[in-house]
DNA sequence: GCCCGGCTTTCACTGGATGAAAACGTGGGG
DNA sequence: CCCCACGTTTTCATCCAGTGAAAGCCGGGC
């Protein structure tokens, strides 16, 4: 792949996946191992297409075309397949319901249950929100504990980014609490693993367990 | 671009942008105009990379890599969220419809209404055109007032760059006028704020109001 | 002014890309 | 069962798009 034109184009795109969201030509060349003129040609074609766009200072960032495609991408069946073993293990260990959710139309789409959850009121949703998926389809109050103030929510999202763990205590349904952790692929959050438990059955290791499961699934993704 | 490898890869990806989320090889070849073996090679490299994935029945769909990239793409992390308060204020102050538009496939995609507007005939579109977004998907006459001569349009675009304000007087729909101003991020225009009014309504403060709103949103973007 | 780093253009060479043709697989109609 | 039709995959001789070293260009620092 490295010896093909397509491969070179892809490597340029990959250069943006993990790192800062804006790169200069030289930096792209360094990251991809491509000679500068070659990187320039790749980048130019990407700009014409709309996959990259040029910032005012001459550096590059991912463009609208990539965003549009990302939004158009359906949720991968393969993801559920990869995740199922870990989800079963989670349920065995913690109890309750384990699921994996991807962003879809401003909601968190649960691949196991098929449910669509609000982004602002569930642990899985908050994980997705915290990592740039959004905006939410609707922000409404589901229980007395639902967070609706943008400020409070943003503070939580910042914390979620720091800790890699989100929680929801009866913010969506009374008597239900959930924990969720991000599934990473190439440094980007592509899904959220969550467990949902009745408040009567709290389990203090749920957070760590969810994080572990997310890690395992992320590694499975990388290996696939 | 059509004559380059990169262009062919892009056209394959584009084939998925508008249509159904799963395509068969022959269908991809048909949509892109590529010979089948060529399409096959493109598709294969995309699959290896992760930009496409193969469904159980042998058809193809957009893959996790594309999703991850789309998620990693900066800027509209809640561009609409950030803009909504300002847009509401605009409507309250000026009336009519306020919206924020980003370039998408040669059109101006309005994030509030979801509408796609032509770049050459609307205020929001002209703002995007004036700052390097384009080319337009199509330049056609919508009303007797639509500008189609490239010269006249370019003169206007230059003026828009100078003044930071664009207008459209019944160039898209009769009885409708709109004003738009650029939203800047790192000095680059990433979106356009616009208000659309019936010609019967007063509008003398619309220009300044739109510009102010765009400034506020730009500052919110920088802070995020 | 001079230098230095990064961006862009040029150009002769070459190896990856190309696509017609043929082989392969599969399903279904007679 | 055979044969046909359709979609996919492989092959291979041809050739042109892609390559990258080198040189030119621009701007900013000293």
PDB file of C-alpha atoms in Angstrom, chain B:
ATOM      1  CA  UNK B   1      -8.495  15.870 -11.243  1.00  0.00           C
ATOM      2  CA  UNK B   2     -10.537  13.266 -13.061  1.00  0.00           C
ATOM      3  CA  UNK B   3      -7.361  12.099 -14.759  1.00  0.00           C
ATOM      4  CA  UNK B   4      -5.456  11.398 -11.574  1.00  0.00           C
ATOM      5  CA  UNK B   5      -5.369   8.397  -9.318  1.00  0.00           C
ATOM      6  CA  UNK B   6      -6.318  10.497  -6.343  1.00  0.00           C
ATOM      7  CA  UNK B   7      -9.277  11.861  -8.250  1.00  0.00           C
ATOM      8  CA  UNK B   8     -10.485   8.361  -9.005  1.00  0.00           C
ATOM      9  CA  UNK B   9     -10.206   7.378  -5.363  1.00  0.00           C
ATOM     10  CA  UNK B  10     -12.180  10.456  -4.398  1.00  0.00           C
ATOM     11  CA  UNK B  11     -14.866   9.788  -6.963  1.00  0.00           C
ATOM     12  CA  UNK B  12     -15.320   6.335  -5.481  1.00  0.00           C
ATOM     13  CA  UNK B  13     -15.800   7.867  -2.047  1.00  0.00           C
ATOM     14  CA  UNK B  14     -18.145  10.460  -3.500  1.00  0.00           C
ATOM     15  CA  UNK B  15     -20.237   7.679  -4.931  1.00  0.00           C
ATOM     16  CA  UNK B  16     -21.213   6.882  -1.352  1.00  0.00           C
ATOM     17  CA  UNK B  17     -21.839  10.450  -0.319  1.00  0.00           C
ATOM     18  CA  UNK B  18     -25.306  10.972  -1.699  1.00  0.00           C
ATOM     19  CA  UNK B  19     -26.674   7.559  -2.434  1.00  0.00           C
ATOM     20  CA  UNK B  20     -27.600   4.440  -0.529  1.00  0.00           C
ATOM     21  CA  UNK B  21     -25.099   3.454   2.145  1.00  0.00           C
ATOM     22  CA  UNK B  22     -24.140   0.205   0.490  1.00  0.00           C
ATOM     23  CA  UNK B  23     -23.027  -0.198  -3.135  1.00  0.00           C
ATOM     24  CA  UNK B  24     -21.938  -3.141  -5.275  1.00  0.00           C
ATOM     25  CA  UNK B  25     -18.805  -3.021  -7.377  1.00  0.00           C
ATOM     26  CA  UNK B  26     -20.675  -2.689 -10.661  1.00  0.00           C
ATOM     27  CA  UNK B  27     -22.768   0.104  -9.225  1.00  0.00           C
ATOM     28  CA  UNK B  28     -19.658   1.965  -8.094  1.00  0.00           C
ATOM     29  CA  UNK B  29     -18.144   1.595 -11.543  1.00  0.00           C
ATOM     30  CA  UNK B  30     -21.339   2.909 -13.092  1.00  0.00           C
ATOM     31  CA  UNK B  31     -21.568   5.912 -10.782  1.00  0.00           C
ATOM     32  CA  UNK B  32     -17.947   6.892 -11.154  1.00  0.00           C
ATOM     33  CA  UNK B  33     -17.679   6.150 -14.847  1.00  0.00           C
ATOM     34  CA  UNK B  34     -14.631   3.984 -14.128  1.00  0.00           C
ATOM     35  CA  UNK B  35     -13.961   0.671 -15.857  1.00  0.00           C
ATOM     36  CA  UNK B  36     -14.821  -2.173 -13.530  1.00  0.00           C
ATOM     37  CA  UNK B  37     -11.258  -3.456 -12.955  1.00  0.00           C
ATOM     38  CA  UNK B  38     -10.090   0.044 -12.112  1.00  0.00           C
ATOM     39  CA  UNK B  39     -12.950   0.545  -9.705  1.00  0.00           C
ATOM     40  CA  UNK B  40     -12.051  -2.786  -8.145  1.00  0.00           C
ATOM     41  CA  UNK B  41      -8.480  -1.718  -7.511  1.00  0.00           C
ATOM     42  CA  UNK B  42      -9.564   1.586  -5.973  1.00  0.00           C
ATOM     43  CA  UNK B  43     -12.091  -0.136  -3.787  1.00  0.00           C
ATOM     44  CA  UNK B  44      -9.560  -2.712  -2.668  1.00  0.00           C
ATOM     45  CA  UNK B  45      -7.057  -0.136  -1.550  1.00  0.00           C
ATOM     46  CA  UNK B  46      -9.804   1.715   0.257  1.00  0.00           C
ATOM     47  CA  UNK B  47     -10.784  -1.478   2.058  1.00  0.00           C
ATOM     48  CA  UNK B  48      -7.187  -2.186   3.091  1.00  0.00           C
ATOM     49  CA  UNK B  49      -6.943   1.328   4.440  1.00  0.00           C
ATOM     50  CA  UNK B  50     -10.269   1.136   6.224  1.00  0.00           C
ATOM     51  CA  UNK B  51     -12.078   3.831   4.259  1.00  0.00           C
ATOM     52  CA  UNK B  52     -14.491   1.241   2.937  1.00  0.00           C
ATOM     53  CA  UNK B  53     -15.563  -2.062   4.369  1.00  0.00           C
ATOM     54  CA  UNK B  54     -17.036  -5.077   2.805  1.00  0.00           C
ATOM     55  CA  UNK B  55     -20.498  -6.202   3.773  1.00  0.00           C
ATOM     56  CA  UNK B  56     -21.369  -9.884   4.122  1.00  0.00           C
ATOM     57  CA  UNK B  57     -23.017  -9.946   0.683  1.00  0.00           C
ATOM     58  CA  UNK B  58     -19.908  -8.591  -1.027  1.00  0.00           C
ATOM     59  CA  UNK B  59     -21.120  -5.034  -1.400  1.00  0.00           C
ATOM     60  CA  UNK B  60     -19.237  -2.093   0.043  1.00  0.00           C
ATOM     61  CA  UNK B  61     -19.958   0.646   2.533  1.00  0.00           C
ATOM     62  CA  UNK B  62     -18.040   3.492   4.127  1.00  0.00           C
ATOM     63  CA  UNK B  63     -15.704   2.225   6.827  1.00  0.00           C
ATOM     64  CA  UNK B  64     -14.591   3.149  10.284  1.00  0.00           C
ATOM     65  CA  UNK B  65     -11.549   5.056   9.087  1.00  0.00           C
ATOM     66  CA  UNK B  66     -13.764   7.551   7.318  1.00  0.00           C
ATOM     67  CA  UNK B  67     -15.936   7.867  10.377  1.00  0.00           C
ATOM     68  CA  UNK B  68     -12.904   8.398  12.589  1.00  0.00           C
ATOM     69  CA  UNK B  69     -11.557  11.073  10.270  1.00  0.00           C
ATOM     70  CA  UNK B  70     -14.914  12.781  10.097  1.00  0.00           C
ATOM     71  CA  UNK B  71     -14.983  12.825  13.866  1.00  0.00           C
ATOM     72  CA  UNK B  72     -11.450  14.190  14.008  1.00  0.00           C
ATOM     73  CA  UNK B  73     -12.326  17.018  11.617  1.00  0.00           C
ATOM     74  CA  UNK B  74     -12.260  20.214  13.671  1.00  0.00           C
ATOM     75  CA  UNK B  75     -14.473  23.276  13.643  1.00  0.00           C
ATOM     76  CA  UNK B  76     -18.106  22.303  13.664  1.00  0.00           C
ATOM     77  CA  UNK B  77     -17.764  20.708  17.073  1.00  0.00           C
ATOM     78  CA  UNK B  78     -21.159  22.104  17.730  1.00  0.00           C
ATOM     79  CA  UNK B  79     -20.793  25.008  15.325  1.00  0.00           C
ATOM     80  CA  UNK B  80     -24.559  25.074  15.273  1.00  0.00           C
ATOM     81  CA  UNK B  81     -24.673  24.918  19.072  1.00  0.00           C
ATOM     82  CA  UNK B  82     -22.319  27.823  19.381  1.00  0.00           C
ATOM     83  CA  UNK B  83     -24.227  29.804  16.791  1.00  0.00           C
ATOM     84  CA  UNK B  84     -27.790  29.206  17.924  1.00  0.00           C
ATOM     85  CA  UNK B  85     -27.967  31.880  20.625  1.00  0.00           C
ATOM     86  CA  UNK B  86     -26.664  34.518  18.221  1.00  0.00           C
ATOM     87  CA  UNK B  87     -29.034  33.360  15.503  1.00  0.00           C
ATOM     88  CA  UNK B  88     -32.012  33.585  17.841  1.00  0.00           C
ATOM     89  CA  UNK B  89     -30.938  37.066  18.855  1.00  0.00           C
ATOM     90  CA  UNK B  90     -30.681  37.990  15.197  1.00  0.00           C
ATOM     91  CA  UNK B  91     -34.197  36.846  14.455  1.00  0.00           C
ATOM     92  CA  UNK B  92     -35.531  38.711  17.470  1.00  0.00           C
ATOM     93  CA  UNK B  93     -33.765  41.863  16.405  1.00  0.00           C
ATOM     94  CA  UNK B  94     -34.237  41.817  12.655  1.00  0.00           C
ATOM     95  CA  UNK B  95     -36.990  39.319  11.985  1.00  0.00           C
ATOM     96  CA  UNK B  96     -37.039  36.914   9.090  1.00  0.00           C
ATOM     97  CA  UNK B  97     -34.978  33.738   9.145  1.00  0.00           C
ATOM     98  CA  UNK B  98     -31.445  33.566  10.527  1.00  0.00           C
ATOM     99  CA  UNK B  99     -29.138  30.708   9.594  1.00  0.00           C
ATOM    100  CA  UNK B 100     -25.520  29.648   9.470  1.00  0.00           C
ATOM    101  CA  UNK B 101     -24.142  27.993   6.327  1.00  0.00           C
ATOM    102  CA  UNK B 102     -21.031  25.949   5.574  1.00  0.00           C
ATOM    103  CA  UNK B 103     -19.686  24.956   2.152  1.00  0.00           C
ATOM    104  CA  UNK B 104     -20.732  21.474   1.150  1.00  0.00           C
ATOM    105  CA  UNK B 105     -20.529  19.894  -2.291  1.00  0.00           C
ATOM    106  CA  UNK B 106     -20.536  23.148  -4.165  1.00  0.00           C
ATOM    107  CA  UNK B 107     -23.513  24.470  -2.241  1.00  0.00           C
ATOM    108  CA  UNK B 108     -24.108  26.383   0.960  1.00  0.00           C
ATOM    109  CA  UNK B 109     -25.486  23.966   3.534  1.00  0.00           C
ATOM    110  CA  UNK B 110     -27.674  25.728   6.090  1.00  0.00           C
ATOM    111  CA  UNK B 111     -27.236  24.098   9.486  1.00  0.00           C
ATOM    112  CA  UNK B 112     -30.512  25.317  10.939  1.00  0.00           C
ATOM    113  CA  UNK B 113     -32.885  24.713   8.070  1.00  0.00           C
ATOM    114  CA  UNK B 114     -30.919  21.959   6.354  1.00  0.00           C
ATOM    115  CA  UNK B 115     -31.432  23.692   3.022  1.00  0.00           C
ATOM    116  CA  UNK B 116     -28.781  23.694   0.317  1.00  0.00           C
ATOM    117  CA  UNK B 117     -28.440  27.056  -1.360  1.00  0.00           C
ATOM    118  CA  UNK B 118     -26.645  27.957  -4.589  1.00  0.00           C
ATOM    119  CA  UNK B 119     -23.335  29.712  -3.979  1.00  0.00           C
ATOM    120  CA  UNK B 120     -23.731  32.380  -6.639  1.00  0.00           C
ATOM    121  CA  UNK B 121     -27.271  33.557  -5.936  1.00  0.00           C
ATOM    122  CA  UNK B 122     -27.518  33.886  -2.158  1.00  0.00           C
ATOM    123  CA  UNK B 123     -25.789  36.157   0.338  1.00  0.00           C
ATOM    124  CA  UNK B 124     -24.461  33.250   2.396  1.00  0.00           C
ATOM    125  CA  UNK B 125     -23.253  31.509  -0.743  1.00  0.00           C
ATOM    126  CA  UNK B 126     -21.443  34.606  -1.985  1.00  0.00           C
ATOM    127  CA  UNK B 127     -19.641  34.972   1.322  1.00  0.00           C
ATOM    128  CA  UNK B 128     -18.350  31.415   0.991  1.00  0.00           C
ATOM    129  CA  UNK B 129     -17.441  31.922  -2.663  1.00  0.00           C
ATOM    130  CA  UNK B 130     -15.634  35.149  -1.879  1.00  0.00           C
ATOM    131  CA  UNK B 131     -13.360  33.341   0.548  1.00  0.00           C
ATOM    132  CA  UNK B 132     -12.191  30.501  -1.574  1.00  0.00           C
ATOM    133  CA  UNK B 133     -14.965  27.976  -1.094  1.00  0.00           C
ATOM    134  CA  UNK B 134     -16.166  26.576  -4.333  1.00  0.00           C
ATOM    135  CA  UNK B 135     -16.448  25.998  -7.157  1.00  0.00           C
ATOM    136  CA  UNK B 136     -20.254  26.234  -7.333  1.00  0.00           C
ATOM    137  CA  UNK B 137     -22.103  23.058  -8.187  1.00  0.00           C
ATOM    138  CA  UNK B 138     -24.060  24.918 -10.855  1.00  0.00           C
ATOM    139  CA  UNK B 139     -24.511  28.508 -11.946  1.00  0.00           C
ATOM    140  CA  UNK B 140     -28.001  28.982 -13.230  1.00  0.00           C
ATOM    141  CA  UNK B 141     -30.541  31.738 -13.326  1.00  0.00           C
ATOM    142  CA  UNK B 142     -33.119  31.510 -10.546  1.00  0.00           C
ATOM    143  CA  UNK B 143     -34.828  34.879 -11.028  1.00  0.00           C
ATOM    144  CA  UNK B 144     -34.453  37.764 -13.464  1.00  0.00           C
ATOM    145  CA  UNK B 145     -32.060  39.310 -10.937  1.00  0.00           C
ATOM    146  CA  UNK B 146     -29.676  36.385 -10.645  1.00  0.00           C
ATOM    147  CA  UNK B 147     -26.099  37.318 -11.545  1.00  0.00           C
ATOM    148  CA  UNK B 148     -24.621  34.844 -13.965  1.00  0.00           C
ATOM    149  CA  UNK B 149     -21.878  36.841 -15.719  1.00  0.00           C
ATOM    150  CA  UNK B 150     -18.556  35.785 -14.126  1.00  0.00           C
ATOM    151  CA  UNK B 151     -17.197  39.327 -14.393  1.00  0.00           C
ATOM    152  CA  UNK B 152     -20.046  40.970 -12.508  1.00  0.00           C
ATOM    153  CA  UNK B 153     -19.979  38.244  -9.901  1.00  0.00           C
ATOM    154  CA  UNK B 154     -16.224  38.579  -9.356  1.00  0.00           C
ATOM    155  CA  UNK B 155     -16.564  42.326  -8.862  1.00  0.00           C
ATOM    156  CA  UNK B 156     -19.138  41.652  -6.187  1.00  0.00           C
ATOM    157  CA  UNK B 157     -16.965  39.018  -4.542  1.00  0.00           C
ATOM    158  CA  UNK B 158     -14.085  41.483  -4.323  1.00  0.00           C
ATOM    159  CA  UNK B 159     -16.417  43.990  -2.694  1.00  0.00           C
ATOM    160  CA  UNK B 160     -17.603  41.334  -0.262  1.00  0.00           C
ATOM    161  CA  UNK B 161     -14.021  40.605   0.714  1.00  0.00           C
ATOM    162  CA  UNK B 162     -13.481  44.315   1.353  1.00  0.00           C
ATOM    163  CA  UNK B 163     -16.651  45.006   3.297  1.00  0.00           C
ATOM    164  CA  UNK B 164     -17.191  41.643   4.967  1.00  0.00           C
ATOM    165  CA  UNK B 165     -20.816  41.785   3.957  1.00  0.00           C
ATOM    166  CA  UNK B 166     -22.798  40.161   1.159  1.00  0.00           C
ATOM    167  CA  UNK B 167     -26.317  40.761  -0.053  1.00  0.00           C
ATOM    168  CA  UNK B 168     -28.745  39.141  -2.418  1.00  0.00           C
ATOM    169  CA  UNK B 169     -31.766  41.090  -3.653  1.00  0.00           C
ATOM    170  CA  UNK B 170     -34.247  38.657  -5.090  1.00  0.00           C
ATOM    171  CA  UNK B 171     -31.426  36.854  -6.878  1.00  0.00           C
ATOM    172  CA  UNK B 172     -32.561  33.497  -5.583  1.00  0.00           C
ATOM    173  CA  UNK B 173     -36.252  33.926  -4.887  1.00  0.00           C
ATOM    174  CA  UNK B 174     -38.468  36.810  -5.816  1.00  0.00           C
ATOM    175  CA  UNK B 175     -39.676  38.782  -2.825  1.00  0.00           C
ATOM    176  CA  UNK B 176     -36.743  37.632  -0.717  1.00  0.00           C
ATOM    177  CA  UNK B 177     -33.547  39.406   0.210  1.00  0.00           C
ATOM    178  CA  UNK B 178     -30.709  38.217   2.365  1.00  0.00           C
ATOM    179  CA  UNK B 179     -27.583  39.524   4.043  1.00  0.00           C
ATOM    180  CA  UNK B 180     -24.605  37.468   5.141  1.00  0.00           C
ATOM    181  CA  UNK B 181     -21.251  37.906   6.851  1.00  0.00           C
ATOM    182  CA  UNK B 182     -18.265  35.561   7.209  1.00  0.00           C
ATOM    183  CA  UNK B 183     -17.509  33.621  10.387  1.00  0.00           C
ATOM    184  CA  UNK B 184     -13.742  33.511  10.855  1.00  0.00           C
ATOM    185  CA  UNK B 185     -11.651  30.849  12.515  1.00  0.00           C
ATOM    186  CA  UNK B 186      -7.910  31.383  12.578  1.00  0.00           C
ATOM    187  CA  UNK B 187      -8.429  34.051   9.960  1.00  0.00           C
ATOM    188  CA  UNK B 188     -10.164  31.644   7.576  1.00  0.00           C
ATOM    189  CA  UNK B 189     -13.833  31.841   6.647  1.00  0.00           C
ATOM    190  CA  UNK B 190     -15.455  28.641   7.832  1.00  0.00           C
ATOM    191  CA  UNK B 191     -19.119  29.587   7.636  1.00  0.00           C
ATOM    192  CA  UNK B 192     -21.510  32.385   6.808  1.00  0.00           C
ATOM    193  CA  UNK B 193     -24.207  33.881   9.012  1.00  0.00           C
ATOM    194  CA  UNK B 194     -27.229  35.111   7.117  1.00  0.00           C
ATOM    195  CA  UNK B 195     -30.668  36.599   7.561  1.00  0.00           C
ATOM    196  CA  UNK B 196     -33.374  36.249   4.980  1.00  0.00           C
ATOM    197  CA  UNK B 197     -36.222  38.729   4.861  1.00  0.00           C
ATOM    198  CA  UNK B 198     -39.213  39.451   2.697  1.00  0.00           C
ATOM    199  CA  UNK B 199     -38.583  42.556   0.611  1.00  0.00           C
ATOM    200  CA  UNK B 200     -41.551  44.114   2.371  1.00  0.00           C
ATOM    201  CA  UNK B 201     -39.717  44.235   5.701  1.00  0.00           C
ATOM    202  CA  UNK B 202     -37.370  46.980   6.852  1.00  0.00           C
ATOM    203  CA  UNK B 203     -33.777  45.931   6.720  1.00  0.00           C
ATOM    204  CA  UNK B 204     -31.527  48.920   7.179  1.00  0.00           C
ATOM    205  CA  UNK B 205     -29.837  47.483  10.263  1.00  0.00           C
ATOM    206  CA  UNK B 206     -29.656  43.945   8.958  1.00  0.00           C
ATOM    207  CA  UNK B 207     -26.141  44.268   7.560  1.00  0.00           C
ATOM    208  CA  UNK B 208     -24.582  45.495  10.775  1.00  0.00           C
ATOM    209  CA  UNK B 209     -26.532  42.963  12.837  1.00  0.00           C
ATOM    210  CA  UNK B 210     -25.376  40.041  10.716  1.00  0.00           C
ATOM    211  CA  UNK B 211     -21.798  41.196  10.914  1.00  0.00           C
ATOM    212  CA  UNK B 212     -22.012  41.479  14.681  1.00  0.00           C
ATOM    213  CA  UNK B 213     -23.503  38.011  15.027  1.00  0.00           C
ATOM    214  CA  UNK B 214     -20.775  36.541  12.832  1.00  0.00           C
ATOM    215  CA  UNK B 215     -18.164  38.192  15.013  1.00  0.00           C
ATOM    216  CA  UNK B 216     -19.684  36.811  18.194  1.00  0.00           C
ATOM    217  CA  UNK B 217     -19.823  33.306  16.744  1.00  0.00           C
ATOM    218  CA  UNK B 218     -16.238  33.554  15.526  1.00  0.00           C
ATOM    219  CA  UNK B 219     -15.094  34.536  19.010  1.00  0.00           C
ATOM    220  CA  UNK B 220     -17.070  31.642  20.497  1.00  0.00           C
ATOM    221  CA  UNK B 221     -15.300  29.314  18.053  1.00  0.00           C
ATOM    222  CA  UNK B 222     -11.911  30.614  19.062  1.00  0.00           C
ATOM    223  CA  UNK B 223     -12.756  30.097  22.710  1.00  0.00           C
ATOM    224  CA  UNK B 224     -13.969  26.529  22.274  1.00  0.00           C
TER     225      UNK B 224
END
